[in-house]
mmCIF file of C-alpha atoms in Angstrom:
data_model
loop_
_atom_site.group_PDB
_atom_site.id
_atom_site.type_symbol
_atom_site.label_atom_id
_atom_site.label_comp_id
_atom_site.label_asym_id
_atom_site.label_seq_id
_atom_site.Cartn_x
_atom_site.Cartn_y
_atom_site.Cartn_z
ATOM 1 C CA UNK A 230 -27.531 6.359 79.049
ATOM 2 C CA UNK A 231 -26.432 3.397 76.659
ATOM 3 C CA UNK A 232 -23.622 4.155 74.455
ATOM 4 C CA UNK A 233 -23.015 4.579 70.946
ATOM 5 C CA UNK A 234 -23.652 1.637 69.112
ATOM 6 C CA UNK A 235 -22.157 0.175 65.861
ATOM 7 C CA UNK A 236 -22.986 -3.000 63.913
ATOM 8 C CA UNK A 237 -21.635 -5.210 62.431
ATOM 9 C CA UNK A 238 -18.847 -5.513 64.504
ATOM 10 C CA UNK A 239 -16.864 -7.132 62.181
ATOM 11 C CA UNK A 240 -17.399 -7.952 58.690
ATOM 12 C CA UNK A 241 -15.231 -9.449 55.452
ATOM 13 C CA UNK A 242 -16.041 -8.269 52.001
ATOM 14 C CA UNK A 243 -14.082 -9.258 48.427
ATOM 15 C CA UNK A 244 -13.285 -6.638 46.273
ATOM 16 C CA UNK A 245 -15.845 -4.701 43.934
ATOM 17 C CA UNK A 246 -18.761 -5.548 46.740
ATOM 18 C CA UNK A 247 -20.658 -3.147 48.547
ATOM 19 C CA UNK A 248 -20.717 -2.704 52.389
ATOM 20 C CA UNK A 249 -23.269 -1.145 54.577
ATOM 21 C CA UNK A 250 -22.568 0.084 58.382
ATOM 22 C CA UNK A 251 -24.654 1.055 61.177
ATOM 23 C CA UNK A 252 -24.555 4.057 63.704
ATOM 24 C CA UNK A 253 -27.016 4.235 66.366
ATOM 25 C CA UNK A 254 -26.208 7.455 68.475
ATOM 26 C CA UNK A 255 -26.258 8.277 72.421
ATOM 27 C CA UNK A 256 -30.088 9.357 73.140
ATOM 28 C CA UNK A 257 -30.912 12.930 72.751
ATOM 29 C CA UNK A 258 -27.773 12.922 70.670
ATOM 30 C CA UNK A 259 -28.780 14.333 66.892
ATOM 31 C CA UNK A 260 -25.255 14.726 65.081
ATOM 32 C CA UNK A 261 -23.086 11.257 64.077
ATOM 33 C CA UNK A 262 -19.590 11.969 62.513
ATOM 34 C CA UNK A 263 -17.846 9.080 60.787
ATOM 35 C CA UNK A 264 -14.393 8.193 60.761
ATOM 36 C CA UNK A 265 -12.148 5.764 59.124
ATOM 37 C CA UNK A 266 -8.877 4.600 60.922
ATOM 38 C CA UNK A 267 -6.007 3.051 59.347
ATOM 39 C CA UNK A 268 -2.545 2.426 60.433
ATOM 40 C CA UNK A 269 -0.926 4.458 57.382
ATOM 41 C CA UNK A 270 -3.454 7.300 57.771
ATOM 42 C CA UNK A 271 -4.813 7.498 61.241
ATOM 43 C CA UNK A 272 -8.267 8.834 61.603
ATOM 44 C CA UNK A 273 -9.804 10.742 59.157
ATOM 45 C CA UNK A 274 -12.952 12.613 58.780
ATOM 46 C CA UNK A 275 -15.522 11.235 56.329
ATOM 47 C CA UNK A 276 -18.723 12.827 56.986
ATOM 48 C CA UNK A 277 -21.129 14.585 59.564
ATOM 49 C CA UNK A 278 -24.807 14.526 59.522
ATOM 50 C CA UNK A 279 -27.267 16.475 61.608
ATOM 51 C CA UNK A 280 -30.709 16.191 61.546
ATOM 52 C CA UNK A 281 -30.996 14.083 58.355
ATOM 53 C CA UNK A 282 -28.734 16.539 56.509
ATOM 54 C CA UNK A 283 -24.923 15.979 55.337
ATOM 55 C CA UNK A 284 -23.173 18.855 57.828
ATOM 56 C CA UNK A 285 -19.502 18.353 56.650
ATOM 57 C CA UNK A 286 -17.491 16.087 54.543
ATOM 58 C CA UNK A 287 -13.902 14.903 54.446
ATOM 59 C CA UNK A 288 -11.907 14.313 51.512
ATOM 60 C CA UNK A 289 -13.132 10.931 50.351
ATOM 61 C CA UNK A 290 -14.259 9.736 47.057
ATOM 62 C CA UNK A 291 -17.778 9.549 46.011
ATOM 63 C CA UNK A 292 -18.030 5.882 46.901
ATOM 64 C CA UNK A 293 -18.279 6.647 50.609
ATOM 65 C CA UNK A 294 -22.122 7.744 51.254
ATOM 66 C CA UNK A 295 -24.188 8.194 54.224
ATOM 67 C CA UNK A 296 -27.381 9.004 55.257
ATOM 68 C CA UNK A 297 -29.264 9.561 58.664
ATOM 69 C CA UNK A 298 -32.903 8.322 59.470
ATOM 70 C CA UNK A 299 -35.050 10.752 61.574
ATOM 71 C CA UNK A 300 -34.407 9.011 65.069
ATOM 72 C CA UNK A 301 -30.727 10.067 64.638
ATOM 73 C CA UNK A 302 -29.534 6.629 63.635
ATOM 74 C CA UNK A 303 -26.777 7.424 60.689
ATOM 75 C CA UNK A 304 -25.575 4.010 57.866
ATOM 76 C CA UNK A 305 -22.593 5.128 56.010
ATOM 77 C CA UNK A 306 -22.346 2.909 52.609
ATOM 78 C CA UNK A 307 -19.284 2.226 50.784
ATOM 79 C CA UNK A 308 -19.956 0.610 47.319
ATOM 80 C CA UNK A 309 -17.131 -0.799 44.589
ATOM 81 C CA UNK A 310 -15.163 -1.663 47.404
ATOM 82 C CA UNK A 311 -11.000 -1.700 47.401
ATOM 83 C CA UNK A 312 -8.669 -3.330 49.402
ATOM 84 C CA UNK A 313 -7.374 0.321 50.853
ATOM 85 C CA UNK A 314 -11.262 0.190 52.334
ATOM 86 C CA UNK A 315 -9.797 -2.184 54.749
ATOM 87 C CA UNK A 316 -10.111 -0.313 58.290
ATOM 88 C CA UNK A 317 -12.156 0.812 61.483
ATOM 89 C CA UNK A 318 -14.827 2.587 61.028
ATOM 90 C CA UNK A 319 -15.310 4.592 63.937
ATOM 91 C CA UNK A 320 -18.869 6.751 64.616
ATOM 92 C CA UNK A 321 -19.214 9.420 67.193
ATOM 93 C CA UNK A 322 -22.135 11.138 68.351
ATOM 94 C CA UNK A 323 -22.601 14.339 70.138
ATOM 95 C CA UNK A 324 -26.056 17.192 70.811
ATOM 96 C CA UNK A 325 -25.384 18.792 67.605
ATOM 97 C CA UNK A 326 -24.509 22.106 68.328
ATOM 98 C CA UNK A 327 -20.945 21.842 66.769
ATOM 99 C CA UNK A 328 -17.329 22.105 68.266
ATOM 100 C CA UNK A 329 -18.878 19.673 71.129
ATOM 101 C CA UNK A 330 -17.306 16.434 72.988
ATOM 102 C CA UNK A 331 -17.850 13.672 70.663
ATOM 103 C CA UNK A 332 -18.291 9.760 71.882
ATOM 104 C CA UNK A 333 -17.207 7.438 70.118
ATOM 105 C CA UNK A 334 -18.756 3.729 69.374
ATOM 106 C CA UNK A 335 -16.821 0.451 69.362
ATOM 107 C CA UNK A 336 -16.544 0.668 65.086
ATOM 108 C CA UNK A 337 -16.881 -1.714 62.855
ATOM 109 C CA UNK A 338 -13.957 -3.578 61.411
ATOM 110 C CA UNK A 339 -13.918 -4.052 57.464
ATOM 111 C CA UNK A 340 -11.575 -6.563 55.723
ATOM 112 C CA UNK A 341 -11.941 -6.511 51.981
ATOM 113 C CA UNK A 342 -10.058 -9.240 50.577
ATOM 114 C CA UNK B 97 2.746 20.734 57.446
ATOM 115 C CA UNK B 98 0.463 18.305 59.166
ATOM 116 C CA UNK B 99 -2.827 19.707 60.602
ATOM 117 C CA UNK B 100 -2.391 18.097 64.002
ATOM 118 C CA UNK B 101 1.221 17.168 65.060
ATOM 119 C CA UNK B 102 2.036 14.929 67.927
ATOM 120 C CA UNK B 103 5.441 12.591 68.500
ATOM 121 C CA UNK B 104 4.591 9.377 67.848
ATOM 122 C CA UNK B 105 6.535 7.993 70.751
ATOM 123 C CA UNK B 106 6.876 5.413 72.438
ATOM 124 C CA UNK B 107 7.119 7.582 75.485
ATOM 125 C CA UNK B 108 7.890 5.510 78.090
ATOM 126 C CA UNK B 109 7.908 6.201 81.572
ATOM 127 C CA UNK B 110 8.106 4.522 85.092
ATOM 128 C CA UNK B 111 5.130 3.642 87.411
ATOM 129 C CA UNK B 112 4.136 7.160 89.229
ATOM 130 C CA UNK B 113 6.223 9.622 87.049
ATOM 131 C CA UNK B 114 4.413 12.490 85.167
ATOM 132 C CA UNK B 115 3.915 11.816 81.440
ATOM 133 C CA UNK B 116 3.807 14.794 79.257
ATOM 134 C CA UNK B 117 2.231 14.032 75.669
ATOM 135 C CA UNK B 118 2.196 17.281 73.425
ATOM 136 C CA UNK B 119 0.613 18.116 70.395
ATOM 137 C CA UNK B 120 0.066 21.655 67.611
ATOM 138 C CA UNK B 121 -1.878 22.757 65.293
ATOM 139 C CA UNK B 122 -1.846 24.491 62.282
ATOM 140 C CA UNK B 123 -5.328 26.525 62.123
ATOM 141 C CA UNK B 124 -5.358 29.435 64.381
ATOM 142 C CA UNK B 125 -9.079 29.527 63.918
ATOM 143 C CA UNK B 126 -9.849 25.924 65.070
ATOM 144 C CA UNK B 127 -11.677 25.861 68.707
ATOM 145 C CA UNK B 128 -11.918 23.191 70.680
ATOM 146 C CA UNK B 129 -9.540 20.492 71.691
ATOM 147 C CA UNK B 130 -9.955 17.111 72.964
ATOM 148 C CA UNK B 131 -7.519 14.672 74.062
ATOM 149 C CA UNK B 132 -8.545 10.363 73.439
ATOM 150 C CA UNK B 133 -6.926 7.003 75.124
ATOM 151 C CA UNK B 134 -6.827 4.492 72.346
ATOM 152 C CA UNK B 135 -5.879 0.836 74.165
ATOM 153 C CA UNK B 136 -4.758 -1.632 70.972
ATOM 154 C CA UNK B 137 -8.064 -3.032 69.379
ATOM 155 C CA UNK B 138 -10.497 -0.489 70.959
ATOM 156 C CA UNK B 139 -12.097 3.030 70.049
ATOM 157 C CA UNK B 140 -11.358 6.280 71.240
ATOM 158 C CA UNK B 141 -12.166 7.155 74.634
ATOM 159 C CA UNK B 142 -12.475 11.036 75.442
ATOM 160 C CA UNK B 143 -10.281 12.075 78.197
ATOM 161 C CA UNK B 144 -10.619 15.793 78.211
ATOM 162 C CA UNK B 145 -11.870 18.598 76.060
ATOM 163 C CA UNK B 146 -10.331 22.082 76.723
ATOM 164 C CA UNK B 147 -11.648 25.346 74.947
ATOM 165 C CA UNK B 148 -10.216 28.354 76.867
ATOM 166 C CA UNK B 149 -6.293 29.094 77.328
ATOM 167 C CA UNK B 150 -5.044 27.886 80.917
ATOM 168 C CA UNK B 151 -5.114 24.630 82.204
ATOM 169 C CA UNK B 152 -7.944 22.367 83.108
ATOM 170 C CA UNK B 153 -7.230 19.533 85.585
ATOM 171 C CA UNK B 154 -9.635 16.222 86.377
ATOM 172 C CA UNK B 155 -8.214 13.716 88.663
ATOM 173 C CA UNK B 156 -4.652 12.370 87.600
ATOM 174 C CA UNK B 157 -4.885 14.401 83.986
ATOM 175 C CA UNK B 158 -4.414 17.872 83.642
ATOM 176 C CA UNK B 159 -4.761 19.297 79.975
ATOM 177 C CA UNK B 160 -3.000 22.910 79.096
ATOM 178 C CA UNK B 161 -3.818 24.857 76.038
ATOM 179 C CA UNK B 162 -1.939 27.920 74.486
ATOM 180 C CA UNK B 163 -3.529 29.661 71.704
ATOM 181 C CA UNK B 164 -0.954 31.658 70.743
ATOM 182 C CA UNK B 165 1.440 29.199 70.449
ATOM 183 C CA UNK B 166 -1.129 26.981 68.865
ATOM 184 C CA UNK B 167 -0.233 24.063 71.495
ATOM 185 C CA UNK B 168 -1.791 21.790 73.887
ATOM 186 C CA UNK B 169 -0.467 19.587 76.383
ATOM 187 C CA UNK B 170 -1.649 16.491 78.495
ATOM 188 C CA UNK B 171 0.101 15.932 81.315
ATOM 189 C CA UNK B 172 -0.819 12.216 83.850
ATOM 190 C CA UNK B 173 0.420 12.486 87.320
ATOM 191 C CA UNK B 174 1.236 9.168 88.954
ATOM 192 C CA UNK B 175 1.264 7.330 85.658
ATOM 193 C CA UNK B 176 -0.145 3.897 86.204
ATOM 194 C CA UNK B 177 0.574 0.357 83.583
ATOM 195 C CA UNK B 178 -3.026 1.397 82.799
ATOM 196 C CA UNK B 179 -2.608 4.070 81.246
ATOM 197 C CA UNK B 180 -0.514 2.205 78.719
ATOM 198 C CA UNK B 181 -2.211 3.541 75.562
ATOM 199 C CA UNK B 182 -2.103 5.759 72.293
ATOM 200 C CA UNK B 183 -3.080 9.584 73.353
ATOM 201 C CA UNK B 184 -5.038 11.102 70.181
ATOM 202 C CA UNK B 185 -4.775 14.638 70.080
ATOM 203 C CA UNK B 186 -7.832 16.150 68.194
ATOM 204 C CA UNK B 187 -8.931 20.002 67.054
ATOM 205 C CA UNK B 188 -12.193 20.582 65.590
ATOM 206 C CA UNK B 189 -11.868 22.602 62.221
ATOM 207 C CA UNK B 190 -12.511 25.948 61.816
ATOM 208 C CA UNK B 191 -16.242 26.517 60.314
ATOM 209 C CA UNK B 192 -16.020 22.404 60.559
ATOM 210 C CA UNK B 193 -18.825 21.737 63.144
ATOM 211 C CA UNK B 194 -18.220 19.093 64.424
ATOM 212 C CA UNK B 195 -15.284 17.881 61.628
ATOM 213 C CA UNK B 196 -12.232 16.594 64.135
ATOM 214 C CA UNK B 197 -8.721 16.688 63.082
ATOM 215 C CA UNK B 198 -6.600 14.270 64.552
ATOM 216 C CA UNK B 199 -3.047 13.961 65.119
ATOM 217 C CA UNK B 200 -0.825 10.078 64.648
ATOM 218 C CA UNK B 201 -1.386 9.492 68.448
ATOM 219 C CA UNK B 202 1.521 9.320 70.966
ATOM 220 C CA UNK B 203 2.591 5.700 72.511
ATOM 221 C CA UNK B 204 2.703 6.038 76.171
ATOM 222 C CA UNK B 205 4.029 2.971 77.989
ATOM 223 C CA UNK B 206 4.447 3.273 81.426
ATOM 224 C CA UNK B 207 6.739 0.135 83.249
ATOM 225 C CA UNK B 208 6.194 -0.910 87.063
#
């Protein structure tokens, strides 16, 4: 099975822009967790979604938004962007049935200048 | 009190020791564990889950959980330059699906 796959790999943004990421899960997979990494913070929890619905959410501001299509592929949209936005956004994907292995995708590196 | 606690290392070891990383948690309800490799630049890569006290060994890593004592262990047997990495330690959330907590990640370097 092909892996979990992000895009854009890498990607520069200025302050006050908005950024869009992809998630593409494992096949069969339905449930795509997103997680930011930084070096201050480590990796935190932003948001689940299963089957087209939000499942969790971390403690982020309102300016981090996702959504999931109905072939399990998940964007996660960060609007009025900051320079603290600068990290790796990491997406996992597992079945769906919760408390379950989840994989992890290469992530997407932001740098918002 | 942090969720997830780990020492942040570096541990460093020789070529062919044991490395022990070890990590707790605060959440007596939380359920299943997981332990990532993080090489510099790269994503997490699972190297075991663990849901049941006792240990759980697969090839060169065995992982060890204790629920009463709210700690979980990863232990590498004939640690190799390879496995020269940051070792996440994560706990799903109680009620949390699949919401993972992690800890800072222990440096393991291990010298020839």
């Amino acid at each position: 099975k092909a892996g979990v796959t992000q895009t854009p790999r890498y990607l520069i943004k200025t302050r006050g822009q908005q950024v869009t990421l992809s998630c593409s899960p494992i096949s069969g997979h339905r449930s795509v967790s997103w997680y930011q990494q930084t070096p201050g913070q480590g990796l935190q929890f932003l948001f689940e979604y299963f089957s087209e619905t939000q499942r969790n959410k971390g403690n982020f501001p309102g300016r981090f938004s996702g959504r999931q299509f109905s072939n399990s592929r998940s964007e996660m949209n960060v609007s009025t962007l900051e320079l603290g936005d600068s990290a790796l956004y990491l997406c996992a994907s597992s079945p769906g049935t919760g408390h379950e292995t989840q994989y992890f995708g290469p992530g997407t590196r932001l740098l918002v200048l | 009190q942090k969720e997830v606690e780990q020492n942040s290392g570096p541990l460093s070891v020789p070529e062919g020791a044991i490395a022990s990383l070890n990590c707790t948690y605060s959440d007596r309800g939380s359920q299943s564990f997981f332990w990532y490799r993080q090489y510099s630049g790269k994503s997490p890569e699972l190297i075991m889950s663990i849901y049941s006290n006792g240990d759980k060994e697969d090839g060169r890593f065995t992982a060890q959980l204790n629920k009463a004592s709210q700690y979980v262990s990863l232990l590498i047997r004939d640690s190799q330059p390879s496995d020269s990495a940051t070792y996440l330690c994560a706990v799903t959330a109680p009620g949390g699906y699949n919401k993972l907590i992690f800890g800072a990640g222990t440096r393991l370097a291990v010298h020839p």
